[in-house]
Amino acid sequence: SIFIGLSRNTALAENPPGFPGLPNECGNNVEFTTDFRLEDCKFKTKGINPYFILKPGYQLVLESDEEKSVETVLHDTKRINLDGRRIKTRVLEERAFEWDDEIGEEGGWKTIEISLNWFAICKKTNAVYYFGEWSRDCPDGFDENDECEDESNAGSWEAGVDGALPGIMMPGTPLLGAKYFQEIAPPGAVDRGEIAEMGLPWPEPEEGLAIVEEPEFTGCIKIFDTNPTPDGECGEEDAKIYCPGIGLVQDQDLELTFSGFVDDDDDNDDDDDDDDDVKRKRLSWWR
């Protein structure tokens, strides 16, 4: 497939042809697809990939004891200028929280990162493309007006600016072993994805239990995210699990606690998707 990279025996090569500036701390960039034939794609800003819901109002909440992530697809859009094309993308807001024992009497969540991410779906392949993000980091926490005295925008990038190119966030047809760049904006934004497992149940049953509970979801996939920069990860430490009809359900220690629409999406759009295909889901198993 031209849209999904499969590993091959090219260990002697350092980087894919045409991309000499990619950081290469992992030593295997050539195994990851960088050419997605964008010229073959007409893009839409609303749609449902089996493992990625891009519909305004759709939200995912993932939590651990100390961290929380809230991803919300907004009604906002952004135009990306890329090689003479003006591509309309959908904005997905991600808010990252940390638990702070000093908030109030019993502690509370503080917002440490707010990012606006830009996605669009290729009509031909149903692959979800990632066109960049505006990232705002505040280690000490944003105030109630989302303001921060010591804000960093270091993770921001935009396709079409300074040579950056879009990557694929989720293939339209996932294949076991597929490897692809999610971000192509060296030197810092160069995340990669590898589909490591397919057909998984989630949550996975715990070993040794006398009674094995039925999983909430089946047919899930595991993707290893790697980053070949000096400060990045090259192994299997950053694993994400996506389930059909839901999207991201686990990101390392973060696990899904809520998925569904938090506001009404008028379905007067140019795609054939129906919000009824995506049901609001609250997970009772969360501890």
GROMACS .gro file of N, CA, C and O in nm, residues 189-253:
model
  260
  189ALA      N    1   0.964   1.767   1.577
  189ALA     CA    2   0.836   1.696   1.562
  189ALA      C    3   0.850   1.587   1.456
  189ALA      O    4   0.828   1.610   1.336
  190VAL      N    5   0.889   1.469   1.499
  190VAL     CA    6   0.917   1.359   1.406
  190VAL      C    7   0.864   1.227   1.462
  190VAL      O    8   0.929   1.122   1.448
  191ASP      N    9   0.748   1.230   1.526
  191ASP     CA   10   0.691   1.107   1.581
  191ASP      C   11   0.660   1.006   1.471
  191ASP      O   12   0.622   1.043   1.359
  192ARG      N   13   0.672   0.877   1.507
  192ARG     CA   14   0.646   0.769   1.413
  192ARG      C   15   0.551   0.668   1.478
  192ARG      O   16   0.543   0.658   1.601
  193GLY      N   17   0.477   0.593   1.395
  193GLY     CA   18   0.388   0.491   1.445
  193GLY      C   19   0.420   0.355   1.385
  193GLY      O   20   0.462   0.345   1.269
  194GLU      N   21   0.401   0.250   1.463
  194GLU     CA   22   0.418   0.112   1.417
  194GLU      C   23   0.304   0.028   1.472
  194GLU      O   24   0.284   0.021   1.593
  195ILE      N   25   0.227  -0.035   1.383
  195ILE     CA   26   0.117  -0.121   1.426
  195ILE      C   27   0.176  -0.255   1.470
  195ILE      O   28   0.218  -0.336   1.388
  196ALA      N   29   0.179  -0.276   1.603
  196ALA     CA   30   0.250  -0.390   1.659
  196ALA      C   31   0.161  -0.511   1.682
  196ALA      O   32   0.208  -0.626   1.674
  197GLU      N   33   0.032  -0.490   1.714
  197GLU     CA   34  -0.060  -0.600   1.739
  197GLU      C   35  -0.199  -0.563   1.689
  197GLU      O   36  -0.236  -0.445   1.688
  198MET      N   37  -0.277  -0.665   1.651
  198MET     CA   38  -0.413  -0.643   1.604
  198MET      C   39  -0.505  -0.748   1.665
  198MET      O   40  -0.459  -0.852   1.715
  199GLY      N   41  -0.634  -0.722   1.663
  199GLY     CA   42  -0.731  -0.818   1.713
  199GLY      C   43  -0.730  -0.835   1.863
  199GLY      O   44  -0.764  -0.942   1.915
  200LEU      N   45  -0.695  -0.728   1.937
  200LEU     CA   46  -0.682  -0.737   2.082
  200LEU      C   47  -0.815  -0.712   2.153
  200LEU      O   48  -0.896  -0.631   2.107
  201PRO      N   49  -0.838  -0.778   2.267
  201PRO     CA   50  -0.947  -0.737   2.356
  201PRO      C   51  -0.899  -0.624   2.445
  201PRO      O   52  -0.779  -0.610   2.470
  202TRP      N   53  -0.994  -0.544   2.492
  202TRP     CA   54  -0.957  -0.439   2.588
  202TRP      C   55  -1.071  -0.412   2.683
  202TRP      O   56  -1.185  -0.400   2.638
  203PRO      N   57  -1.043  -0.400   2.814
  203PRO     CA   58  -0.914  -0.426   2.878
  203PRO      C   59  -0.871  -0.572   2.864
  203PRO      O   60  -0.957  -0.661   2.859
  204GLU      N   61  -0.742  -0.595   2.858
  204GLU     CA   62  -0.693  -0.731   2.847
  204GLU      C   63  -0.717  -0.806   2.978
  204GLU      O   64  -0.699  -0.749   3.086
  205PRO      N   65  -0.760  -0.932   2.973
  205PRO     CA   66  -0.789  -1.007   3.097
  205PRO      C   67  -0.665  -1.025   3.182
  205PRO      O   68  -0.555  -1.046   3.131
  206GLU      N   69  -0.683  -1.013   3.312
  206GLU     CA   70  -0.571  -1.030   3.404
  206GLU      C   71  -0.545  -1.178   3.428
  206GLU      O   72  -0.639  -1.257   3.443
  207GLU      N   73  -0.419  -1.214   3.432
  207GLU     CA   74  -0.382  -1.354   3.454
  207GLU      C   75  -0.411  -1.395   3.599
  207GLU      O   76  -0.397  -1.315   3.692
  208GLY      N   77  -0.453  -1.518   3.616
  208GLY     CA   78  -0.472  -1.572   3.749
  208GLY      C   79  -0.609  -1.550   3.808
  208GLY      O   80  -0.636  -1.596   3.920
  209LEU      N   81  -0.697  -1.479   3.738
  209LEU     CA   82  -0.831  -1.456   3.790
  209LEU      C   83  -0.917  -1.581   3.772
  209LEU      O   84  -0.915  -1.643   3.666
  210ALA      N   85  -0.993  -1.617   3.875
  210ALA     CA   86  -1.082  -1.733   3.865
  210ALA      C   87  -1.195  -1.708   3.768
  210ALA      O   88  -1.237  -1.796   3.694
  211ILE      N   89  -1.245  -1.583   3.768
  211ILE     CA   90  -1.353  -1.545   3.676
  211ILE      C   91  -1.299  -1.439   3.582
  211ILE      O   92  -1.253  -1.333   3.626
  212VAL      N   93  -1.301  -1.466   3.453
  212VAL     CA   94  -1.251  -1.372   3.353
  212VAL      C   95  -1.368  -1.291   3.299
  212VAL      O   96  -1.461  -1.346   3.240
  213GLU      N   97  -1.365  -1.160   3.322
  213GLU     CA   98  -1.472  -1.074   3.274
  213GLU      C   99  -1.459  -1.050   3.124
  213GLU      O  100  -1.349  -1.049   3.069
  214GLU      N  101  -1.573  -1.032   3.060
  214GLU     CA  102  -1.573  -1.001   2.918
  214GLU      C  103  -1.511  -0.864   2.895
  214GLU      O  104  -1.536  -0.770   2.970
  215PRO      N  105  -1.429  -0.850   2.791
  215PRO     CA  106  -1.370  -0.718   2.763
  215PRO      C  107  -1.476  -0.619   2.716
  215PRO      O  108  -1.580  -0.658   2.662
  216GLU      N  109  -1.449  -0.492   2.738
  216GLU     CA  110  -1.540  -0.388   2.690
  216GLU      C  111  -1.542  -0.382   2.538
  216GLU      O  112  -1.647  -0.361   2.477
  217PHE      N  113  -1.424  -0.401   2.476
  217PHE     CA  114  -1.410  -0.388   2.331
  217PHE      C  115  -1.325  -0.502   2.277
  217PHE      O  116  -1.242  -0.559   2.347
  218THR      N  117  -1.345  -0.535   2.151
  218THR     CA  118  -1.263  -0.634   2.083
  218THR      C  119  -1.217  -0.576   1.949
  218THR      O  120  -1.265  -0.471   1.905
  219GLY      N  121  -1.123  -0.646   1.884
  219GLY     CA  122  -1.073  -0.600   1.755
  219GLY      C  123  -0.986  -0.477   1.764
  219GLY      O  124  -0.974  -0.400   1.668
  220CYS      N  125  -0.921  -0.457   1.879
  220CYS     CA  126  -0.839  -0.337   1.900
  220CYS      C  127  -0.699  -0.356   1.843
  220CYS      O  128  -0.655  -0.469   1.817
  221ILE      N  129  -0.627  -0.245   1.824
  221ILE     CA  130  -0.492  -0.249   1.772
  221ILE      C  131  -0.398  -0.177   1.868
  221ILE      O  132  -0.438  -0.084   1.939
  222LYS      N  133  -0.272  -0.223   1.872
  222LYS     CA  134  -0.169  -0.159   1.954
  222LYS      C  135  -0.068  -0.093   1.862
  222LYS      O  136  -0.017  -0.156   1.768
  223ILE      N  137  -0.040   0.034   1.888
  223ILE     CA  138   0.055   0.111   1.808
  223ILE      C  139   0.168   0.159   1.899
  223ILE      O  140   0.144   0.218   2.004
  224PHE      N  141   0.292   0.131   1.857
  224PHE     CA  142   0.408   0.184   1.927
  224PHE      C  143   0.443   0.319   1.866
  224PHE      O  144   0.465   0.331   1.745
  225ASP      N  145   0.446   0.423   1.950
  225ASP     CA  146   0.493   0.554   1.908
  225ASP      C  147   0.640   0.567   1.942
  225ASP      O  148   0.680   0.542   2.057
  226THR      N  149   0.721   0.605   1.845
  226THR     CA  150   0.863   0.627   1.868
  226THR      C  151   0.903   0.765   1.819
  226THR      O  152   0.835   0.825   1.736
  227ASN      N  153   1.015   0.813   1.872
  227ASN     CA  154   1.063   0.947   1.836
  227ASN      C  155   1.215   0.940   1.825
  227ASN      O  156   1.284   0.921   1.926
  228PRO      N  157   1.270   0.954   1.704
  228PRO     CA  158   1.414   0.931   1.683
  228PRO      C  159   1.502   1.052   1.715
  228PRO      O  160   1.611   1.066   1.659
  229THR      N  161   1.455   1.141   1.804
  229THR     CA  162   1.538   1.253   1.848
  229THR      C  163   1.625   1.210   1.966
  229THR      O  164   1.599   1.107   2.029
  230PRO      N  165   1.729   1.288   2.002
  230PRO     CA  166   1.815   1.249   2.115
  230PRO      C  167   1.739   1.229   2.245
  230PRO      O  168   1.778   1.147   2.328
  231ASP      N  169   1.629   1.302   2.265
  231ASP     CA  170   1.551   1.290   2.389
  231ASP      C  171   1.429   1.199   2.371
  231ASP      O  172   1.349   1.185   2.464
  232GLY      N  173   1.415   1.137   2.255
  232GLY     CA  174   1.296   1.056   2.227
  232GLY      C  175   1.311   0.912   2.269
  232GLY      O  176   1.411   0.871   2.330
  233GLU      N  177   1.209   0.832   2.236
  233GLU     CA  178   1.206   0.690   2.269
  233GLU      C  179   1.208   0.609   2.141
  233GLU      O  180   1.138   0.641   2.045
  234CYS      N  181   1.289   0.503   2.139
  234CYS     CA  182   1.303   0.421   2.020
  234CYS      C  183   1.247   0.281   2.037
  234CYS      O  184   1.244   0.204   1.942
  235GLY      N  185   1.204   0.247   2.157
  235GLY     CA  186   1.158   0.111   2.182
  235GLY      C  187   1.008   0.097   2.188
  235GLY      O  188   0.935   0.159   2.110
  236GLU      N  189   0.961   0.017   2.283
  236GLU     CA  190   0.819  -0.013   2.295
  236GLU      C  191   0.756   0.055   2.417
  236GLU      O  192   0.648   0.019   2.459
  237GLU      N  193   0.825   0.155   2.472
  237GLU     CA  194   0.778   0.215   2.596
  237GLU      C  195   0.647   0.291   2.578
  237GLU      O  196   0.562   0.293   2.666
  238ASP      N  197   0.631   0.358   2.464
  238ASP     CA  198   0.513   0.442   2.440
  238ASP      C  199   0.414   0.364   2.355
  238ASP      O  200   0.418   0.368   2.232
  239ALA      N  201   0.328   0.290   2.420
  239ALA     CA  202   0.230   0.206   2.350
  239ALA      C  203   0.091   0.265   2.366
  239ALA      O  204   0.051   0.306   2.476
  240LYS      N  205   0.016   0.268   2.256
  240LYS     CA  206  -0.122   0.315   2.257
  240LYS      C  207  -0.213   0.206   2.202
  240LYS      O  208  -0.174   0.133   2.110
  241ILE      N  209  -0.333   0.196   2.257
  241ILE     CA  210  -0.431   0.100   2.210
  241ILE      C  211  -0.554   0.175   2.160
  241ILE      O  212  -0.607   0.264   2.228
  242TYR      N  213  -0.598   0.140   2.040
  242TYR     CA  214  -0.716   0.199   1.978
  242TYR      C  215  -0.819   0.089   1.952
  242TYR      O  216  -0.783  -0.022   1.910
  243CYS      N  217  -0.946   0.119   1.977
  243CYS     CA  218  -1.052   0.021   1.957
  243CYS      C  219  -1.153   0.073   1.856
  243CYS      O  220  -1.181   0.194   1.851
  244PRO      N  221  -1.211  -0.018   1.773
  244PRO     CA  222  -1.301   0.026   1.667
  244PRO      C  223  -1.427   0.092   1.722
  244PRO      O  224  -1.485   0.046   1.820
  245GLY      N  225  -1.466   0.201   1.658
  245GLY     CA  226  -1.585   0.274   1.699
  245GLY      C  227  -1.566   0.364   1.818
  245GLY      O  228  -1.658   0.435   1.858
  246ILE      N  229  -1.446   0.364   1.877
  246ILE     CA  230  -1.417   0.446   1.995
  246ILE      C  231  -1.297   0.536   1.970
  246ILE      O  232  -1.303   0.657   1.985
  247GLY      N  233  -1.184   0.475   1.933
  247GLY     CA  234  -1.059   0.549   1.918
  247GLY      C  235  -0.962   0.510   2.027
  247GLY      O  236  -0.957   0.394   2.071
  248LEU      N  237  -0.885   0.606   2.076
  248LEU     CA  238  -0.781   0.579   2.175
  248LEU      C  239  -0.844   0.539   2.308
  248LEU      O  240  -0.927   0.611   2.363
  249VAL      N  241  -0.803   0.422   2.361
  249VAL     CA  242  -0.855   0.375   2.490
  249VAL      C  243  -0.746   0.361   2.595
  249VAL      O  244  -0.775   0.354   2.714
  250GLN      N  245  -0.619   0.355   2.552
  250GLN     CA  246  -0.510   0.346   2.649
  250GLN      C  247  -0.386   0.411   2.590
  250GLN      O  248  -0.348   0.385   2.476
  251ASP      N  249  -0.323   0.494   2.673
  251ASP     CA  250  -0.198   0.561   2.637
  251ASP      C  251  -0.103   0.542   2.754
  251ASP      O  252  -0.109   0.616   2.852
  252GLN      N  253  -0.021   0.440   2.746
  252GLN     CA  254   0.065   0.399   2.857
  252GLN      C  255  -0.022   0.374   2.981
  252GLN      O  256  -0.107   0.286   2.981
  253ASP      N  257  -0.006   0.456   3.089
  253ASP     CA  258  -0.083   0.433   3.210
  253ASP      C  259  -0.223   0.495   3.205
  253ASP      O  260  -0.308   0.464   3.290
   0.00000   0.00000   0.00000
